[in-house]
């Protein structure tokens, strides 16, 4: 789907939602019931934004915030240290980027790359990207809420929002309580979100590293290589050719058990030339019906994997 189509769909959706919301709020037969429904559900609609606010998680925050007080104190203190270190590193990286931009110094690799859907982020991966943003946003605000309860700051509520296409979460806490506590306690609350995001990154890396080991009982390793892509129109494509997922165990008698073996056997086949295998004429005709009747000999030699 074209980018202009996506933009048109988004504009149409948000325009329709806003007009319906405005109509229900101003029409005298529905305005009273509609305002009551919005108040009961905690839903609010504005231009390009849909929000849901609730207090049903407050008890959960209080219980978790009072669990293992010393552990939470140390946990969020580590978050303060991480926040200060990451702030210094961020300032250094941003300064380096500005310097390289102003001095037009060539760089081998971009340090920070903005993510732009449809440009360097395929639209087929948008759902994964948005889901990741939502999970990170929830755990980010969850950290703020736990730290606030731990530092005796009242949490008013928690909510989710969608801004055009961007999903996220937010936590509302008492500003008066936050202002009167000590600066170090404020830092524990402020740094809790980014600290939790850093822990998410470490957890994701750990899962990525352990994934082959966890999936080992469901797969076999060292028996063959698997076709991951087939170029359309090539000699091995078509209904009687290779398809994605086919295992390749040998090439002209050369055993293939890994990617290194694959390249080695390809190189050996190129050096030795097209040896091929002799096959009966009727077998060839059964394998390739488009060439039926074209073979006039009793046998034919063809190269086979």
Short mmCIF file of C-alpha atoms in Angstrom, two decimals:
data_model
loop_
_atom_site.label_atom_id
_atom_site.label_comp_id
_atom_site.label_asym_id
_atom_site.label_seq_id
_atom_site.Cartn_x
_atom_site.Cartn_y
_atom_site.Cartn_z
CA UNK A 1 0.00 0.00 0.00
CA UNK A 2 1.30 3.44 -0.96
CA UNK A 3 2.36 5.97 1.68
CA UNK A 4 -0.23 8.44 0.41
CA UNK A 5 -2.92 5.81 0.93
CA UNK A 6 -1.82 5.29 4.53
CA UNK A 7 -1.88 9.03 5.15
CA UNK A 8 -5.34 9.31 3.61
CA UNK A 9 -6.66 6.45 5.75
CA UNK A 10 -5.23 7.99 8.94
CA UNK A 11 -6.66 11.41 8.15
CA UNK A 12 -10.02 9.88 7.30
CA UNK A 13 -10.13 7.82 10.50
CA UNK A 14 -9.18 10.65 12.87
CA UNK A 15 -11.42 13.17 11.10
CA UNK A 16 -14.39 10.82 11.29
CA UNK A 17 -13.71 10.00 14.95
CA UNK A 18 -13.43 13.67 15.90
CA UNK A 19 -16.62 14.61 14.00
CA UNK A 20 -18.58 11.77 15.61
CA UNK A 21 -17.30 12.81 19.05
CA UNK A 22 -18.24 16.46 18.44
CA UNK A 23 -21.69 15.48 17.16
CA UNK A 24 -22.48 13.27 20.17
CA UNK A 25 -21.30 15.99 22.57
CA UNK A 26 -23.41 18.73 21.00
CA UNK A 27 -26.58 16.87 19.97
CA UNK A 28 -29.15 17.45 22.70
CA UNK A 29 -30.53 13.89 22.63
CA UNK A 30 -27.16 12.21 23.15
CA UNK A 31 -24.94 14.77 24.89
CA UNK A 32 -25.93 13.89 28.48
CA UNK A 33 -25.59 10.13 28.03
CA UNK A 34 -22.41 10.53 26.01
CA UNK A 35 -20.67 12.69 28.62
CA UNK A 36 -21.70 10.19 31.29
CA UNK A 37 -20.26 7.34 29.19
CA UNK A 38 -16.96 9.18 28.73
CA UNK A 39 -16.74 9.90 32.44
CA UNK A 40 -17.47 6.32 33.40
CA UNK A 41 -15.01 4.76 30.95
CA UNK A 42 -12.26 7.38 31.25
CA UNK A 43 -12.08 7.83 27.47
CA UNK A 44 -11.30 11.22 25.96
CA UNK A 45 -11.03 12.15 22.28
CA UNK A 46 -9.24 15.13 20.78
CA UNK A 47 -7.76 15.99 17.39
CA UNK A 48 -5.47 13.08 16.48
CA UNK A 49 -5.49 11.62 20.00
CA UNK A 50 -7.46 8.95 21.86
CA UNK A 51 -6.85 8.52 25.61
CA UNK A 52 -8.01 6.10 28.28
CA UNK A 53 -7.48 7.02 31.93
CA UNK A 54 -8.21 4.77 34.91
CA UNK A 55 -7.54 4.40 38.61
CA UNK A 56 -8.06 0.63 38.70
CA UNK A 57 -4.29 -0.01 38.79
CA UNK A 58 -3.66 2.18 41.84
CA UNK A 59 -4.02 -0.69 44.31
CA UNK A 60 -1.58 -2.76 42.25
CA UNK A 61 0.97 0.06 42.30
CA UNK A 62 0.59 0.47 46.08
CA UNK A 63 1.05 -3.25 46.76
CA UNK A 64 4.06 -3.60 44.48
CA UNK A 65 5.58 -0.33 45.67
CA UNK A 66 5.50 -1.55 49.28
CA UNK A 67 6.98 -4.96 48.43
CA UNK A 68 10.61 -5.44 49.53
CA UNK A 69 11.29 -1.78 50.43
CA UNK A 70 15.08 -2.16 50.68
CA UNK A 71 15.29 -3.95 47.33
CA UNK A 72 13.21 -1.25 45.62
CA UNK A 73 15.32 1.44 47.28
CA UNK A 74 18.52 -0.09 45.86
CA UNK A 75 16.84 -0.85 42.54
CA UNK A 76 15.80 2.74 41.87
CA UNK A 77 19.11 4.06 43.28
CA UNK A 78 20.86 2.07 40.55
CA UNK A 79 18.44 3.75 38.16
CA UNK A 80 19.67 7.18 39.30
CA UNK A 81 23.29 6.16 38.69
CA UNK A 82 22.40 4.80 35.28
CA UNK A 83 20.45 7.95 34.42
CA UNK A 84 23.40 10.21 35.28
CA UNK A 85 25.88 8.08 33.32
CA UNK A 86 23.60 7.79 30.29
CA UNK A 87 22.99 11.56 30.35
CA UNK A 88 26.73 12.23 30.12
CA UNK A 89 27.12 9.68 27.30
CA UNK A 90 24.12 11.15 25.45
CA UNK A 91 25.57 14.67 25.67
CA UNK A 92 28.89 13.39 24.33
CA UNK A 93 27.25 11.55 21.42
CA UNK A 94 25.04 14.51 20.49
CA UNK A 95 28.01 16.89 20.67
CA UNK A 96 30.03 14.56 18.45
CA UNK A 97 27.19 14.41 15.91
CA UNK A 98 26.90 18.22 15.83
CA UNK A 99 30.66 18.54 15.40
CA UNK A 100 30.72 16.05 12.52
CA UNK A 101 27.78 17.80 10.87
CA UNK A 102 29.25 21.31 11.13
CA UNK A 103 32.75 20.23 10.12
CA UNK A 104 31.38 17.88 7.43
CA UNK A 105 33.63 15.09 8.64
CA UNK A 106 32.95 11.73 6.92
CA UNK A 107 31.87 8.98 9.30
CA UNK A 108 32.08 5.25 8.70
CA UNK A 109 28.85 4.45 10.56
CA UNK A 110 25.94 6.54 11.73
CA UNK A 111 25.72 6.62 15.53
CA UNK A 112 22.03 7.53 15.73
CA UNK A 113 19.62 6.63 12.94
CA UNK A 114 16.06 8.00 13.01
CA UNK A 115 13.36 5.41 12.36
CA UNK A 116 11.01 6.54 9.58
CA UNK A 117 8.15 4.19 8.63
CA UNK A 118 8.14 3.53 4.92
CA UNK A 119 11.70 4.87 4.50
CA UNK A 120 14.07 2.75 6.60
CA UNK A 121 11.31 0.78 8.36
CA UNK A 122 9.28 -1.52 6.06
CA UNK A 123 5.53 -1.24 6.44
CA UNK A 124 5.41 -5.02 6.95
CA UNK A 125 7.26 -4.50 10.27
CA UNK A 126 5.11 -1.62 11.50
CA UNK A 127 2.98 -3.83 13.75
CA UNK A 128 6.07 -5.18 15.55
CA UNK A 129 7.48 -1.68 15.93
CA UNK A 130 4.26 -0.23 17.35
CA UNK A 131 3.81 -3.19 19.71
CA UNK A 132 7.38 -2.68 20.93
CA UNK A 133 6.71 1.00 21.55
CA UNK A 134 3.58 0.16 23.52
CA UNK A 135 5.31 -2.44 25.73
CA UNK A 136 8.28 -0.14 26.37
CA UNK A 137 5.95 2.75 27.16
CA UNK A 138 3.91 0.68 29.64
CA UNK A 139 6.97 -0.61 31.49
CA UNK A 140 8.51 2.88 31.42
CA UNK A 141 5.49 4.43 33.14
CA UNK A 142 5.18 1.39 35.40
CA UNK A 143 8.65 2.23 36.73
CA UNK A 144 7.63 5.83 37.45
CA UNK A 145 4.54 4.65 39.31
CA UNK A 146 6.43 2.12 41.48
CA UNK A 147 9.13 4.66 42.32
CA UNK A 148 6.48 7.25 43.21
CA UNK A 149 4.76 4.87 45.62
CA UNK A 150 8.13 3.91 47.10
CA UNK A 151 8.95 7.60 47.72
CA UNK A 152 5.53 8.33 49.27
CA UNK A 153 4.19 10.29 46.29
CA UNK A 154 0.50 9.76 45.56
CA UNK A 155 -0.32 8.20 42.17
CA UNK A 156 -3.60 9.57 40.80
CA UNK A 157 -4.03 7.22 37.87
CA UNK A 158 -2.65 5.45 34.85
CA UNK A 159 -3.63 5.49 31.21
CA UNK A 160 -2.96 4.69 27.56
CA UNK A 161 -3.09 6.89 24.48
CA UNK A 162 -2.79 6.76 20.71
CA UNK A 163 -1.35 9.87 19.07
CA UNK A 164 -2.10 9.62 15.34
CA UNK A 165 -0.30 6.26 15.03
CA UNK A 166 2.04 6.32 18.02
CA UNK A 167 0.88 4.23 21.03
CA UNK A 168 2.01 5.02 24.56
CA UNK A 169 1.16 5.17 28.23
CA UNK A 170 1.27 7.76 31.00
CA UNK A 171 1.03 7.97 34.78
CA UNK A 172 -0.43 10.89 36.71
CA UNK A 173 0.96 11.65 40.16
CA UNK A 174 0.53 14.40 42.74
CA UNK A 175 2.66 17.40 41.78
CA UNK A 176 2.45 18.83 45.30
CA UNK A 177 3.86 15.67 46.86
CA UNK A 178 6.59 15.49 44.23
CA UNK A 179 7.81 19.03 44.87
CA UNK A 180 8.25 18.68 48.65
CA UNK A 181 10.37 15.51 48.72
CA UNK A 182 14.18 15.55 48.65
CA UNK A 183 15.97 15.92 45.26
CA UNK A 184 17.49 12.43 45.44
CA UNK A 185 14.02 10.96 45.91
CA UNK A 186 12.77 12.97 42.96
CA UNK A 187 15.62 11.58 40.86
CA UNK A 188 14.61 8.03 41.76
CA UNK A 189 11.18 8.75 40.30
CA UNK A 190 12.43 10.61 37.22
CA UNK A 191 15.07 8.00 36.33
CA UNK A 192 12.86 4.96 36.97
CA UNK A 193 11.39 4.99 33.47
CA UNK A 194 14.63 5.02 31.49
CA UNK A 195 16.11 2.51 33.95
CA UNK A 196 13.30 0.09 33.19
CA UNK A 197 13.81 0.62 29.44
CA UNK A 198 17.47 -0.29 29.86
CA UNK A 199 16.49 -3.48 31.72
CA UNK A 200 14.10 -4.31 28.85
CA UNK A 201 17.01 -4.02 26.40
CA UNK A 202 19.16 -6.36 28.51
CA UNK A 203 16.30 -8.85 28.82
CA UNK A 204 15.69 -8.75 25.06
CA UNK A 205 19.38 -9.35 24.34
CA UNK A 206 19.41 -12.27 26.77
CA UNK A 207 16.37 -13.82 25.11
CA UNK A 208 17.98 -13.31 21.68
CA UNK A 209 21.17 -15.05 22.77
CA UNK A 210 19.34 -17.92 24.47
CA UNK A 211 16.77 -18.38 21.71
CA UNK A 212 18.79 -20.94 19.69
CA UNK A 213 19.36 -22.99 22.85
CA UNK A 214 15.70 -22.83 23.87
CA UNK A 215 14.53 -23.87 20.40
CA UNK A 216 17.14 -26.62 20.05
CA UNK A 217 14.69 -29.48 20.91
CA UNK A 218 12.43 -28.41 18.03
CA UNK A 219 15.07 -28.27 15.29
CA UNK A 220 17.91 -30.38 13.92
CA UNK A 221 21.33 -28.83 13.36
CA UNK A 222 24.20 -30.00 11.16
CA UNK A 223 22.19 -32.15 8.75
CA UNK A 224 21.65 -29.77 5.83
CA UNK A 225 21.08 -26.19 4.75
CA UNK A 226 17.61 -24.77 4.13
CA UNK A 227 16.49 -22.67 1.18
CA UNK A 228 15.54 -19.22 2.46
CA UNK A 229 14.92 -17.44 -0.85
CA UNK A 230 14.49 -18.41 -4.51
CA UNK A 231 15.03 -15.91 -7.34
CA UNK A 232 11.97 -15.97 -9.60
CA UNK A 233 12.77 -16.95 -13.16
CA UNK A 234 15.97 -18.75 -12.25
CA UNK A 235 16.77 -22.33 -13.23
CA UNK A 236 15.70 -23.69 -9.84
CA UNK A 237 12.41 -21.77 -9.56
CA UNK A 238 8.97 -22.91 -10.65
CA UNK A 239 6.53 -25.57 -9.49
CA UNK A 240 9.09 -28.36 -9.95
CA UNK A 241 12.03 -26.39 -8.58
CA UNK A 242 13.12 -25.41 -5.11
CA UNK A 243 10.82 -23.71 -2.64
CA UNK A 244 11.57 -21.87 0.58
CA UNK A 245 12.12 -24.40 3.35
CA UNK A 246 13.55 -27.18 1.18
CA UNK A 247 16.60 -28.88 2.78
CA UNK A 248 19.71 -29.36 0.63
CA UNK A 249 21.87 -32.25 1.80
CA UNK A 250 24.39 -32.54 -1.07
CA UNK A 251 25.53 -30.99 -4.34
CA UNK A 252 26.74 -33.51 -6.92
CA UNK A 253 27.75 -35.90 -4.17
CA UNK A 254 29.38 -33.23 -2.01
CA UNK A 255 27.89 -33.43 1.49
CA UNK A 256 26.30 -30.17 2.73
CA UNK A 257 25.77 -29.78 6.48
CA UNK A 258 26.43 -26.04 6.98
CA UNK A 259 26.76 -22.72 5.16
CA UNK A 260 30.52 -23.25 4.88
CA UNK A 261 29.91 -26.63 3.26
CA UNK A 262 27.46 -24.99 0.86
CA UNK A 263 30.04 -22.50 -0.44
CA UNK A 264 32.73 -25.18 -0.54
CA UNK A 265 30.57 -27.57 -2.57
CA UNK A 266 29.55 -24.77 -4.95
CA UNK A 267 33.22 -23.94 -5.52
CA UNK A 268 34.06 -27.62 -6.08
CA UNK A 269 31.21 -27.99 -8.59
CA UNK A 270 32.41 -24.94 -10.53
CA UNK A 271 36.00 -26.23 -10.67
CA UNK A 272 35.06 -29.79 -11.68
CA UNK A 273 32.61 -28.66 -14.33
CA UNK A 274 29.11 -29.85 -15.10
CA UNK A 275 29.39 -33.55 -14.39
CA UNK A 276 25.68 -34.20 -14.00
CA UNK A 277 23.90 -37.51 -13.58
CA UNK A 278 22.50 -39.83 -16.24
CA UNK A 279 18.75 -40.27 -16.00
CA UNK A 280 16.25 -42.27 -18.00
CA UNK A 281 14.26 -40.36 -20.60
CA UNK A 282 10.89 -41.16 -19.03
CA UNK A 283 12.08 -39.81 -15.64
CA UNK A 284 13.10 -36.51 -17.23
CA UNK A 285 9.77 -36.24 -19.03
CA UNK A 286 7.91 -36.83 -15.76
CA UNK A 287 9.93 -34.17 -13.97
CA UNK A 288 9.56 -31.54 -16.70
CA UNK A 289 6.36 -31.91 -18.71
CA UNK A 290 7.05 -28.69 -20.63
CA UNK A 291 9.91 -30.49 -22.41
CA UNK A 292 7.91 -33.61 -23.18
CA UNK A 293 8.67 -34.92 -26.65
CA UNK A 294 11.78 -32.81 -26.97
CA UNK A 295 14.11 -35.62 -25.99
CA UNK A 296 14.74 -38.06 -28.77
CA UNK A 297 17.43 -40.09 -27.12
CA UNK A 298 17.07 -42.93 -24.68
CA UNK A 299 18.91 -41.13 -21.91
CA UNK A 300 19.86 -37.63 -20.98
CA UNK A 301 22.49 -36.20 -18.63
CA UNK A 302 21.42 -33.31 -16.41
CA UNK A 303 23.04 -31.53 -13.51
CA UNK A 304 21.18 -32.18 -10.24
CA UNK A 305 21.49 -31.07 -6.64
#
